[in-house]
XYZ file of C-alpha atoms in Angstrom:
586
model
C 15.600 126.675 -87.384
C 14.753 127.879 -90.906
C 13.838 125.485 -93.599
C 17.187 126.861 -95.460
C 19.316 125.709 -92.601
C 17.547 122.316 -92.259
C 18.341 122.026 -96.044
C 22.028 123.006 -95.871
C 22.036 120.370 -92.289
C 20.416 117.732 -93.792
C 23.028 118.081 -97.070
C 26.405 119.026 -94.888
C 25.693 116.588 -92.824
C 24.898 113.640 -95.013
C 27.786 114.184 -96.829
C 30.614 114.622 -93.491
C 29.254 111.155 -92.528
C 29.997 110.316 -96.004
C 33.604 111.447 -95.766
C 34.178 110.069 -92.534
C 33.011 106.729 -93.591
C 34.629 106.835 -96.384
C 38.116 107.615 -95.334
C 37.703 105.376 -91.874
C 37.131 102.728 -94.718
C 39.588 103.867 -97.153
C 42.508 103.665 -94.068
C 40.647 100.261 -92.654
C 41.549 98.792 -96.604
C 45.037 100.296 -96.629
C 45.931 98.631 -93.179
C 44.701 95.418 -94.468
C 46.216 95.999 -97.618
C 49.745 96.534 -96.001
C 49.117 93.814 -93.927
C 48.415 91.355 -96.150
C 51.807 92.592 -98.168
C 53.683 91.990 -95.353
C 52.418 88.843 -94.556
C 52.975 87.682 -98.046
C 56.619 88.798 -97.211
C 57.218 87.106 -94.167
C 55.823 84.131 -95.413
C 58.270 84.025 -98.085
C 60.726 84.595 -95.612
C 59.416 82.055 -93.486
C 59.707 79.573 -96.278
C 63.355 80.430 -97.158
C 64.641 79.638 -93.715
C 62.905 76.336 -93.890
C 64.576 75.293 -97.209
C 67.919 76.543 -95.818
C 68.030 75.778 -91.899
C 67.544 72.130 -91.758
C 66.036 70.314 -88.835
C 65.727 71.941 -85.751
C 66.225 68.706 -83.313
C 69.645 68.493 -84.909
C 71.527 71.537 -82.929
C 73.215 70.235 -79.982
C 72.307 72.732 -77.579
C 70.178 75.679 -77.099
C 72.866 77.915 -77.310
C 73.436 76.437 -81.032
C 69.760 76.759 -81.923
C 69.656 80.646 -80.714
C 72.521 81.379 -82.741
C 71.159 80.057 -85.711
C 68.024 82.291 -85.052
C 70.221 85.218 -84.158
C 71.873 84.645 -87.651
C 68.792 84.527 -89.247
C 66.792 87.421 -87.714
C 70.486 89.727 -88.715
C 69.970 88.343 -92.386
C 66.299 89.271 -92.977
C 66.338 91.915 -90.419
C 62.986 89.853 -88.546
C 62.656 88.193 -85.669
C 62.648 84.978 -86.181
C 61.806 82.176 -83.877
C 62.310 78.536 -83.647
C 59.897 76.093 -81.873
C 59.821 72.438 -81.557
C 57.112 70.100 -82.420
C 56.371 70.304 -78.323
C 55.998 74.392 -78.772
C 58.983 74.863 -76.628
C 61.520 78.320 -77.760
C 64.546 76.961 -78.693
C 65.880 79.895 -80.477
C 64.811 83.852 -80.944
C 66.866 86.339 -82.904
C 65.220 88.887 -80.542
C 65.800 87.417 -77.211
C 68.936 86.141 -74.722
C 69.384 82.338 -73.690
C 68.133 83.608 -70.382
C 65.318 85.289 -71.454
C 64.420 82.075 -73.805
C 64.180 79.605 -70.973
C 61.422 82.099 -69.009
C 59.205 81.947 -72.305
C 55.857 80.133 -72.060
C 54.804 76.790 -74.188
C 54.655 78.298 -77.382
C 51.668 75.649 -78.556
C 48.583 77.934 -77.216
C 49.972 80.668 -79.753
C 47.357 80.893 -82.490
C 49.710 81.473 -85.441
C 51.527 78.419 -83.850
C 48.206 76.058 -84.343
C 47.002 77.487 -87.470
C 50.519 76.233 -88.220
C 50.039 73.079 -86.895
C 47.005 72.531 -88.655
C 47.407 74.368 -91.787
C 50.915 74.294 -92.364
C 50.966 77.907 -91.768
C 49.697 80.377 -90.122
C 49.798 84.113 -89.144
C 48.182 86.823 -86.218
C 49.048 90.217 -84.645
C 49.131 90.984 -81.255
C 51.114 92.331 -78.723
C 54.267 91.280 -77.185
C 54.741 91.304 -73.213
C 58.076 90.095 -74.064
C 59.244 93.010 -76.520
C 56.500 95.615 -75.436
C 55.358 95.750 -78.874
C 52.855 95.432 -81.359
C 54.162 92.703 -83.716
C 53.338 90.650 -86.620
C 54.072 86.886 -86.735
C 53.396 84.300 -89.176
C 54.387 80.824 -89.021
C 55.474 77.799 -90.839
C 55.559 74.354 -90.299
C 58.650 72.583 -91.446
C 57.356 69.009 -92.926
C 60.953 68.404 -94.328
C 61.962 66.274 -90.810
C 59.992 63.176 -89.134
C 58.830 65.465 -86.350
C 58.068 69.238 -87.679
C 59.247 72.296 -86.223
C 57.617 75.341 -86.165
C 59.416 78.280 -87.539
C 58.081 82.260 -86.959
C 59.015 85.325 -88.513
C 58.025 88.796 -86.809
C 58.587 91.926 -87.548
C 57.026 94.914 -85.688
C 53.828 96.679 -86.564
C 55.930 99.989 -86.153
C 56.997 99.761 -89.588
C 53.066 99.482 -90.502
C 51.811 101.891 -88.805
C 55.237 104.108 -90.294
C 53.631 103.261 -93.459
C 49.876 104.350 -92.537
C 51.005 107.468 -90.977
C 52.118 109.224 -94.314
C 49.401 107.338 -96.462
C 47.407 108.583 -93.373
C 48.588 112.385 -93.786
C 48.161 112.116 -97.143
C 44.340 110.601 -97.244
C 43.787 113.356 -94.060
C 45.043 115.998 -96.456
C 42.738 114.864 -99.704
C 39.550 114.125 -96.964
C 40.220 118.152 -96.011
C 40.122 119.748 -99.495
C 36.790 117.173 -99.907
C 35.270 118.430 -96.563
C 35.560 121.878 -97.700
C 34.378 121.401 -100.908
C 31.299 119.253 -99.601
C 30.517 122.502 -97.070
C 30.617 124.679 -100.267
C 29.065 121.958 -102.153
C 26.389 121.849 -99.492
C 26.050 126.113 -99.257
C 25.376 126.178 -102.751
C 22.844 122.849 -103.310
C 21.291 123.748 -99.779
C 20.998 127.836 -101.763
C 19.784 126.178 -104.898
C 17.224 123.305 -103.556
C 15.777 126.391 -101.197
C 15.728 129.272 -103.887
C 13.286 126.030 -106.199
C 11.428 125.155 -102.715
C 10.718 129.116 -102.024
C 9.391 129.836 -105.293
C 7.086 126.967 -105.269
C 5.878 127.770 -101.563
C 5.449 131.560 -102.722
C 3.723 130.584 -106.044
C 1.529 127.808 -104.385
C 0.809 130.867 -101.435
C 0.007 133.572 -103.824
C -2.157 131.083 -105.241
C -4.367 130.268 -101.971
C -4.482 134.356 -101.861
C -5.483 134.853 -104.915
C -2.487 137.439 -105.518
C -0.468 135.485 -107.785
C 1.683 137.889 -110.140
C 3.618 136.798 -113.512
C 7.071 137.551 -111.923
C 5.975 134.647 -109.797
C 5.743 132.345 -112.584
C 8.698 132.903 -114.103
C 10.649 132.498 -110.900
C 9.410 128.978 -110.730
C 12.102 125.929 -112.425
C 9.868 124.870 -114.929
C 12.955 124.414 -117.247
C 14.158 121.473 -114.812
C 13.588 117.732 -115.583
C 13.109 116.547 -112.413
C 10.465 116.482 -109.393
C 10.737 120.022 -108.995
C 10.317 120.875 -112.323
C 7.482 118.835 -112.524
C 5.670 120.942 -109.388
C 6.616 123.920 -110.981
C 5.119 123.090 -114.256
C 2.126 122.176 -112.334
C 1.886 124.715 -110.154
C 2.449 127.100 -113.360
C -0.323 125.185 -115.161
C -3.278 125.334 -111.536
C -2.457 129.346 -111.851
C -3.217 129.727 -115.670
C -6.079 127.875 -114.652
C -6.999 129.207 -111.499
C -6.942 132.788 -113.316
C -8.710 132.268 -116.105
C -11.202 130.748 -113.776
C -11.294 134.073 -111.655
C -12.001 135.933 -114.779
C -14.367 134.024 -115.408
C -16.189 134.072 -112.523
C -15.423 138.079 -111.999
C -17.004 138.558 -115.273
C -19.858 136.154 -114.662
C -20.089 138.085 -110.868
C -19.780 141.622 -112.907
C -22.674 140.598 -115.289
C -24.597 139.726 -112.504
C -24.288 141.924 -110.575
C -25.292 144.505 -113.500
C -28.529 142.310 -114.415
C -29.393 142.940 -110.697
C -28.897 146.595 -110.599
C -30.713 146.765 -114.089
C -34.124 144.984 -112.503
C -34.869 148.238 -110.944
C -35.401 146.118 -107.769
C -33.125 146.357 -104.556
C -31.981 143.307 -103.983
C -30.281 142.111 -100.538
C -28.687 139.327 -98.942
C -27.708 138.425 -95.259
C -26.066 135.304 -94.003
C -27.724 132.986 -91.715
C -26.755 135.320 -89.009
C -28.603 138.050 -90.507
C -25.300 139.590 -91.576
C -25.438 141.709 -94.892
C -23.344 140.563 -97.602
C -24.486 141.772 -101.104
C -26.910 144.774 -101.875
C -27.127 146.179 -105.233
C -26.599 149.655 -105.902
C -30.952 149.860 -106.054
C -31.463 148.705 -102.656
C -29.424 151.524 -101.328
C -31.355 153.842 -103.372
C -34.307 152.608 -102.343
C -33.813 152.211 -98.599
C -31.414 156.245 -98.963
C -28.600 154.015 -97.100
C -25.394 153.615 -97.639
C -22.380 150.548 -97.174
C -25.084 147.942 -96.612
C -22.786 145.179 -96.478
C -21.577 144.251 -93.102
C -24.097 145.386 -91.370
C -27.050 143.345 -89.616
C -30.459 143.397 -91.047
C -32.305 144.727 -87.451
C -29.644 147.604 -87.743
C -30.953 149.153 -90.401
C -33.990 150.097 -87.716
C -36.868 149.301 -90.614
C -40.049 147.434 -89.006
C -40.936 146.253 -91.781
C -37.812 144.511 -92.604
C -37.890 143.208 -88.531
C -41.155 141.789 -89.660
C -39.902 139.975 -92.843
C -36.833 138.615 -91.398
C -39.320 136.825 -88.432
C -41.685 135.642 -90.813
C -38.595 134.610 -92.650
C -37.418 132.445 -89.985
C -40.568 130.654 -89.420
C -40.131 129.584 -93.236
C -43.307 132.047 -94.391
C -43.371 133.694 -96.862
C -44.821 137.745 -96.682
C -44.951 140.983 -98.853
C -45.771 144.374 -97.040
C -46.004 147.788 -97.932
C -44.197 150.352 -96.142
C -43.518 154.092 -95.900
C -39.729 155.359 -95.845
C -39.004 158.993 -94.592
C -36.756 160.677 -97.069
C -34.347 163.454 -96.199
C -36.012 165.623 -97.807
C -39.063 165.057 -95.836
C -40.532 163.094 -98.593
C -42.624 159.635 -98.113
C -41.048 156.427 -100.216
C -43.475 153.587 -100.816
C -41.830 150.248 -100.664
C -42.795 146.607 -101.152
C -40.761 143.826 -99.653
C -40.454 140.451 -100.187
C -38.344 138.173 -98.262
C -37.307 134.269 -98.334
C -34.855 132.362 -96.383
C -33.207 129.714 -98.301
C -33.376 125.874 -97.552
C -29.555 125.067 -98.369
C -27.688 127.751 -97.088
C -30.063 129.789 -94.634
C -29.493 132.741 -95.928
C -32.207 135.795 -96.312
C -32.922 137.253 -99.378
C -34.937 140.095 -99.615
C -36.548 141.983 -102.992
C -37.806 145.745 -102.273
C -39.884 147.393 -104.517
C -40.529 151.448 -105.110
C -43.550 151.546 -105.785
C -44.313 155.569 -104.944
C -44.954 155.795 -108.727
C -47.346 153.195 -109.094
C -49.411 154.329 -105.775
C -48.477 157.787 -107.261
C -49.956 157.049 -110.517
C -53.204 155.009 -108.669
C -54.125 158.269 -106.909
C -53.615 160.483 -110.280
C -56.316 157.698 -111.871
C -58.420 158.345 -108.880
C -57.870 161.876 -109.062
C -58.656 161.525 -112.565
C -61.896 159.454 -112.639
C -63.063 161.744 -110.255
C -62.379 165.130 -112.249
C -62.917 163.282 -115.519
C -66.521 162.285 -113.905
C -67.058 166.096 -112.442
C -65.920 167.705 -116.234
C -68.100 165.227 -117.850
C -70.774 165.190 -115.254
C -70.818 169.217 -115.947
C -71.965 169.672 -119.329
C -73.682 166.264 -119.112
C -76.004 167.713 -116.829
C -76.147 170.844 -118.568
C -76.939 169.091 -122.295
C -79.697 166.684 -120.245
C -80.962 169.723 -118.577
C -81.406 171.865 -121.382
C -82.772 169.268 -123.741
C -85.218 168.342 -121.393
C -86.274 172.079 -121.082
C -86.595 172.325 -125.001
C -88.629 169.063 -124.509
C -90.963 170.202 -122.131
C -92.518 173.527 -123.996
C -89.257 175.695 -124.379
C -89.133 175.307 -128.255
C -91.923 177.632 -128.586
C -89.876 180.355 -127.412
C -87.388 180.775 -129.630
C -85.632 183.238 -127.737
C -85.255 180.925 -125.236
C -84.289 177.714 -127.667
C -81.597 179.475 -129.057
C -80.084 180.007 -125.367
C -80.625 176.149 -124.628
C -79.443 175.746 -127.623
C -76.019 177.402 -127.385
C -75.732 175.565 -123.750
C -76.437 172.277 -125.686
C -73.648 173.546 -127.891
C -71.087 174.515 -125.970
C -70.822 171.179 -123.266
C -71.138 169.171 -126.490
C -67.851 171.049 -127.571
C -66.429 170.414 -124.080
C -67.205 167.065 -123.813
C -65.448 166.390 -128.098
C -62.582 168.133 -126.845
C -61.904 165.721 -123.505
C -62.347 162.787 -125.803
C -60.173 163.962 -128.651
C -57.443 164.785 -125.988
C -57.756 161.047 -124.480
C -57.487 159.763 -128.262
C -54.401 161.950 -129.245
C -52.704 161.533 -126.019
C -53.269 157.629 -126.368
C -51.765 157.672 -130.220
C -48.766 159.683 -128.787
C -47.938 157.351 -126.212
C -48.605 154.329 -128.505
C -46.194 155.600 -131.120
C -49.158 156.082 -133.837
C -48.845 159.977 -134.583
C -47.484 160.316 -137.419
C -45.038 163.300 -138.112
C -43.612 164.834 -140.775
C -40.627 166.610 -139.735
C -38.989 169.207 -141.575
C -37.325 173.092 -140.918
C -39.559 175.283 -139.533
C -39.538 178.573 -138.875
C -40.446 178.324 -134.978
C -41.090 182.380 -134.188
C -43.235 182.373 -137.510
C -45.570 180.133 -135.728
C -45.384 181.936 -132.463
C -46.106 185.036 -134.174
C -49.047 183.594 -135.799
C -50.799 181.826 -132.887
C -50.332 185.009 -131.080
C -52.524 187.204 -133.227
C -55.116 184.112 -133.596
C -55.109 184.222 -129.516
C -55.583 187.976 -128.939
C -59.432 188.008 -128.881
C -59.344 185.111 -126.024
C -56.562 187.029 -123.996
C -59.037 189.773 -123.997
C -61.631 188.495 -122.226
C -59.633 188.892 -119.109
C -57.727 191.284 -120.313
C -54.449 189.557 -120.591
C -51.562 191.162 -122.819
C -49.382 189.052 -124.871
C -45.688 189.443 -125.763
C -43.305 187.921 -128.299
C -39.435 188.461 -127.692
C -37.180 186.316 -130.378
C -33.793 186.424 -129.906
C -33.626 186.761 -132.958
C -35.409 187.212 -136.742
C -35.590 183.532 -137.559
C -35.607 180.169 -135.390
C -35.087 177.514 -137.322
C -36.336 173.973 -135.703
C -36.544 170.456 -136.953
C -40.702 169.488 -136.203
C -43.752 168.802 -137.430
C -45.633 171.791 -137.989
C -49.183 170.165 -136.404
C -47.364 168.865 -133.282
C -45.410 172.158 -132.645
C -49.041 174.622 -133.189
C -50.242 172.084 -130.976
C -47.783 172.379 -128.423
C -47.479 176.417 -128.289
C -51.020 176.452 -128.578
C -51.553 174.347 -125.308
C -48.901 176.460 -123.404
C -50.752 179.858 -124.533
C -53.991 178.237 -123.435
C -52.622 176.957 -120.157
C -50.690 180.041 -118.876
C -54.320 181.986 -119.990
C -56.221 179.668 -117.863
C -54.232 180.318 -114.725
C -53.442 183.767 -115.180
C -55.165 186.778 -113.315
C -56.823 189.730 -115.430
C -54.701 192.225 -116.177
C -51.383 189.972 -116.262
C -49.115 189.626 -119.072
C -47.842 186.640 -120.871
C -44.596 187.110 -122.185
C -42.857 184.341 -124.977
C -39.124 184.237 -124.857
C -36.236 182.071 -127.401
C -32.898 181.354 -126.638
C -29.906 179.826 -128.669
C -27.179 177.035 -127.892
C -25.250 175.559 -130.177
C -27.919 172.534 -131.142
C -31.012 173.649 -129.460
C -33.769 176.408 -129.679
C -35.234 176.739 -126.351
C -38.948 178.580 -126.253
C -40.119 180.254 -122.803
C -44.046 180.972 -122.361
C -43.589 183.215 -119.085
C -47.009 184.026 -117.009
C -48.245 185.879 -113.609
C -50.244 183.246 -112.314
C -49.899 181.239 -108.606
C -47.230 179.592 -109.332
C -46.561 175.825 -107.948
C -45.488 174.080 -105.251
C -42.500 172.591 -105.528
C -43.607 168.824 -104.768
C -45.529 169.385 -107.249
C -43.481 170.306 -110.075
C -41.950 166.541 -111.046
C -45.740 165.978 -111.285
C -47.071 168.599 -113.593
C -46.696 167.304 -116.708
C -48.086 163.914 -115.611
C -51.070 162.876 -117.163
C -54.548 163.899 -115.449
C -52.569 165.682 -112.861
C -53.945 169.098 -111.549
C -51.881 171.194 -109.590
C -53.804 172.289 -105.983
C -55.025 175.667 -107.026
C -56.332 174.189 -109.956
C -58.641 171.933 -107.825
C -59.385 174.840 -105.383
C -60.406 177.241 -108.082
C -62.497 174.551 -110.402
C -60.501 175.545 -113.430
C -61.907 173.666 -116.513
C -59.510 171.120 -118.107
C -59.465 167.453 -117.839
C -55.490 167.405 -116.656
C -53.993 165.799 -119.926
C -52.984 169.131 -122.079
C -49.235 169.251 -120.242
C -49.411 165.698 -120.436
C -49.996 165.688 -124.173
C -46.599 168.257 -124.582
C -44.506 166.430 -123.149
C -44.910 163.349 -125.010
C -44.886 165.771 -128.597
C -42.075 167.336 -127.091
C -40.067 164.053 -126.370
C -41.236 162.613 -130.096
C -39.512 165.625 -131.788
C -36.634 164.938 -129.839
C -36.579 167.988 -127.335
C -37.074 169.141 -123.603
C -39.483 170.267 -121.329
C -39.676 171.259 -118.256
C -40.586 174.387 -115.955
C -39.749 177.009 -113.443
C -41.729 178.703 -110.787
C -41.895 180.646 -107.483
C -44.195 182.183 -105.641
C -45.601 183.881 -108.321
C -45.661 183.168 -111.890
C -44.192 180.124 -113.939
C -42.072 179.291 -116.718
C -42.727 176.972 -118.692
C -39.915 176.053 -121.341
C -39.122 173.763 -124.317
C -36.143 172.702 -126.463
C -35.990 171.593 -129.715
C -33.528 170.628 -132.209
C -31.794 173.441 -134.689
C -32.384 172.775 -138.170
C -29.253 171.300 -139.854
C-alpha cells in the first residue's frame, strides 16, 4: 500500500469512527432526552391521579378499584396501575379482573421500591404481561395512613416512534457528512501527500546531489506549520549544500589545475590499489589513457610493481625507468611513491626526466668536444711556441709559419669563448637590442657578397631569391647579421664542393619568413627537435670532425625568440632547410 493510500486510510478512517461515534452518541442523548421528557410527563400524571383518586383501601372490591384504573388509564390514555402498601394489583387500566388476580407481588418491582423509598420512582423494561417494552414510573401516595403505590406506563413504542424519524433524519445529515468526510479525506489525504512528496523528492535530490530549482519552489515554504517549517529547512540545507558544492568544485577545479600545472604526473589508488585520480601529466607521461579505475599492477610497469611493494612495507623509494613510446622512442621517468598513514592510499609522483638525462649527455657530449676543439689548437699554440722556443726564430721563414699557426688556434679558441659569453647574455636576458625597421633582403644581399670569397674555397655558389624588392622586419640590426651570418656559415660548413646555397623569403600577413636552403647530408629525424640545442652536434658532424663547438644554432634560436620570431628546419635525405620568421614592420 502506497504512502498516499495510508494517508487518505489513516484520514477516512479517523474521521468514519468519528461519525459513527458521534451519531451513536448523538441518538444515545436523544433517547435519554425523550426519556427523561416522558418521565417528567408521567410523573405529572402520576401526581394528578394521587391528588384526585383518594385512598386506595377505600374501594370495596377489586372490581371497584379496576374500574377506577380503567377510568383513569381512558383519561390520560396510560396505563395506570394501582398497588397497595403490600404490592398487591388491585387495579390496571390495561388488564381484566382475571388477569389481575394471576399478577405477581408487585413489591420486587424496582420502580415500586424506589417508590417506597423515595417517594417515587421510575424504570423500563419489558412486559411478559403486555409483550411490550414499557415505561413505568411510580408514586407513592403519603395522603392516607398506609400509602399506596400508584404507576403510570405508557409504551416505549411511542419512543422509539419518536427516534425513528429523529433517527431518519440524523441518518440522513450523518450521510451528506460521510460523503463529505470521504471528499474531505481525498482532498487532505491529495494535499498532505502532494507537501510530503515534495519534501521526500527535495530531501532525495538532495542525497543525489541533483537537486533542481523547480524542486524548490514545489516545496510549501509559504505554510505556517510543521511542514512549512521542513520545507523552509530543507530549502535553506540545499542553498547551502550548493553553494558548498561550488565551492568545493571550484576548490577541486583549482586543484586539480595546480596539479596538471606541476609538470609532474600525479596518481592515486585506493587501498586496494584501485586508481582514482591521475592528472592529465601522468597520462602523458606514462602514453596511457582512462587511468582511473584501473589497478596499479595493470598498467604492466615494473617499476611501478616495485614502488607499490616497497610502498606497502611503509618504504619509501625513487627509481628511474625507461618507457617504450609508440613511436619507438625511450621516455625516462622517475617515480616516487608513498602510502598514506590515515587512509592507505598510494600516491605516486612520476617525473620526465628524458630532458634532463637528455641535456646531461649534451654536457657530456659537450665537455668532451669542447675539450677536443680546445685541446686542438691548444696543442697546436703549445707546439708551435715551443718550436719558436727551441731555435725556430732564427728562421724566419719558418717563424712566420708558426707564427700564423699560433695565430689562427688563438682565433679559434676567442671565438669558442665569445660564443659561450654571448650565448650566456642571451639566455640571461642581458643583450641589449635596439629594434627598429629593417630592410631584411638589404642585409642578405650584403652578407652575401662579404661571404663569396669563403664559399669559394670549396667552390660553393650562393643564391638570393626575395619575394620581393623590400622586406621590411622589426630587429636589431647586430642580432639579425648575426643570425644570417651563422646560417650562411653553417649550411657552408656542411655542404659538399660544388653545391649551391640558395636564400629564399616568403610573406604572410604579419611575418617575413627567411629560408637558407643547402645540399648537405641532411639529418636524422630524431635528431631534428635537438638541433638547435645548445652544444648539440648532429652524427655526421661527429663522424666528419667538423670544427664548431655546437652553440652557433643554439645562439639563433635564442636571437630569434628575443626578436619575437620562429625557427625551425626541414630536411631529408639530402639537403636541409633551415628557416626563420620574424615580425613585419608596422
Amino acid at each position: 500500500m502506497g504512502v498516499r493510500s495510508r494517508i487518505f486510510l489513516t484520514i477516512f478512517l479517523s474521521l468514519f469512527l468519528s461519525v459513527i461515534a458521534t451519531y451513536f452518541i448523538t441518538e444515545r442523548d436523544l433517547r435519554r432526552g425523550i426519556e427523561n421528557q416522558l418521565v417528567s410527563e408521567l410523573e405529572k400524571e402520576a401526581n394528578l391521579i394521587v391528588e384526585n383518586i383518594g385512598n386506595v383501601s377505600s374501594f370495596q372490591s377489586l372490581e371497584e378499584s379496576d374500574a377506577a384504573a380503567d377510568n383513569l388509564g381512558s383519561i390520560i390514555d396510560s396505563r395506570v396501575t394501582l398497588i397497595s402498601n403490600e404490592g398487591e394489583v388491585v387495579g390496571d387500566s390495561s388488564l381484566t379482573i382475571q388477569e389481575i388476580s394471576l399478577l405477581d407481588n408487585h413489591l420486587n418491582r424496582s420502580e415500586v421500591i424506589e417508590a417506597l423509598k423515595n417517594n417515587r420512582g421510575w424504570s423500563s423494561r419489558y412486559s411478559n404481561t403486555l409483550d411490550s417494552n414499557l415505561l413505568y414510573f411510580a408514586v407513592l401516595d403519603e395522603n392516607i395512613e398506609e400509602p399506596n403505590v400508584i404507576r403510570v406506563a405508557v409504551p416505549l413504542s411511542s419512543l422509539d416512534s419518536a427516534l425513528s424519524s429523529l433517527e431518519l433524519a440524523i441518518s440522513l445529515l450523518f450521510i451528506v457528512v460521510f460523503i463529505v468526510s470521504v471528499f474531505a479525506s481525498f482532498i487532505s489525504s491529495r494535499i498532505l501527500y502532494s507537501n510530503i512528496e515534495a519534501l521526500d523528492k527535495a530531501a532525495s535530490r538532495i542525497i543525489d546531489g541533483a537537486i533542481k530549482k523547480k524542486d524548490i519552489k514545489a516545496l510549501p515554504t509559504q505554510r505556517v506549520d510543521e511542514f512549512g517549517n521542513v520545507a523552509r529547512t530543507i530549502s535553506q540545507i540545499s542553498a547551502d549544500l550548493k553553494q558548498r558544492i561550488q565551492d568545493i568544485a571550484k576548490q577541486r577545479d583549482q586543484f586539480g589545475n595546480v596539479l596538471n600545472d606541476l609538470g609532474e604526473g600525479i596518481l592515486v589508488a585506493d587501498n586496494n590499489e584501485n586508481i582514482f585520480y591521475s592528472n592529465e601529466q601522468s597520462q602523458i607521461i606514462l602514453e596511457l589513457q582512462k587511468l582511473n579505475g584501473r589497478k596499479l599492477q595493470s598498467l604492466n610497469i615494473p617499476a611501478i610493481n616495485y614502488l607499490t611493494e616497497r610502498a606497502k612495507e611503509k618504504k619509501k623509494a625513487d627509481i628511474e625507468f625507461e618507457i617504450e613510446l609508440k613511436d619507438k622512442t625511450t621516455r625516462w621517468v622517475l617515480g616516487s611513491m608513498n602510502k598514506s598513514k590515515s587512509t592507505g592510499e598510494f600516491i605516486l609522483v612520476l617525473h620526465d626526466i628524458s630532458q634532463l638525462r637528455q641535456l646531461n649527455s649534451m654536457r657530456r657530449d659537450f665537455i668532451s668536444n669542447l675539450s677536443h676543439e680546445l685541446r686542438t689548437p691548444v696543442s697546436v699554440i703549445r707546439a708551435n711556441s715551443e718550436t719558436l722556443l727551441s731555435g725556430a726564430l732564427e728562421d724566419k721563414k719558418e717563424a712566420a709559419v708558426f707564427a700564423k699557426a699560433i695565430m689562427h688556434n688563438s682565433e679559434r679558441l676567442s671565438e669558442m669563448v665569445s660564443d659561450l659569453i654571448d650565448l650566456s647574455r642571451i639566455e640571461y636576458g642581458d643583450l641589449k637590442l635596439n629594434i627598429r625597421s629593417i630592410d631584411v633582403n638589404q642585409i642578405i644581399e650584403s652578407i652575401v657578397f662579404s661571404m663569396k670569397s669563403i664559399l669559394k674555397r670549396k667552390n660553393i655558389s650562393i643564391k638570393f631569391d626575395p619575394h620581393q624588392s623590400k622586406s621590411m622586419v622589426e630587429a636589431d640590426l647586430n642580432a639579425l647579421e648575426r643570425i644570417i651570418n651563422n646560417f650562411i656559415d653553417n649550411a657552408y660548413k656542411y655542404s659538399p664542393k660544388n653545391s649551391l646555397i640558395v636564400i629564399t623569403t616568403e610573406s604572410s600577413n604579419s611575418d617575413i619568413k627567411i629560408n637558407i636552403i643547402d645540399e648537405g647530408d641532411g639529418i636524422a629525424p630524431k635528431e631534428m627537435n635537438l638541433i638547435f640545442d645548445r652544444f648539440f652536434r648532429t652524427a655526421s658532424a661527429r663522424a666528419s670532425e667538423k670544427t664548431g663547438s655546437g652553440l652557433g644554432l643554439a645562439i639563433v634560436k635564442n636571437l630569434v625568440n628575443s626578436l619575437n620570431g620562429k625557427v625551425g628546419v626541414d630536411s631529408n635525405e639530402k639537403g636541409s632547410t633551415f628557416w626563420f620568421t620574424l615580425p613585419k614592420a608596422k
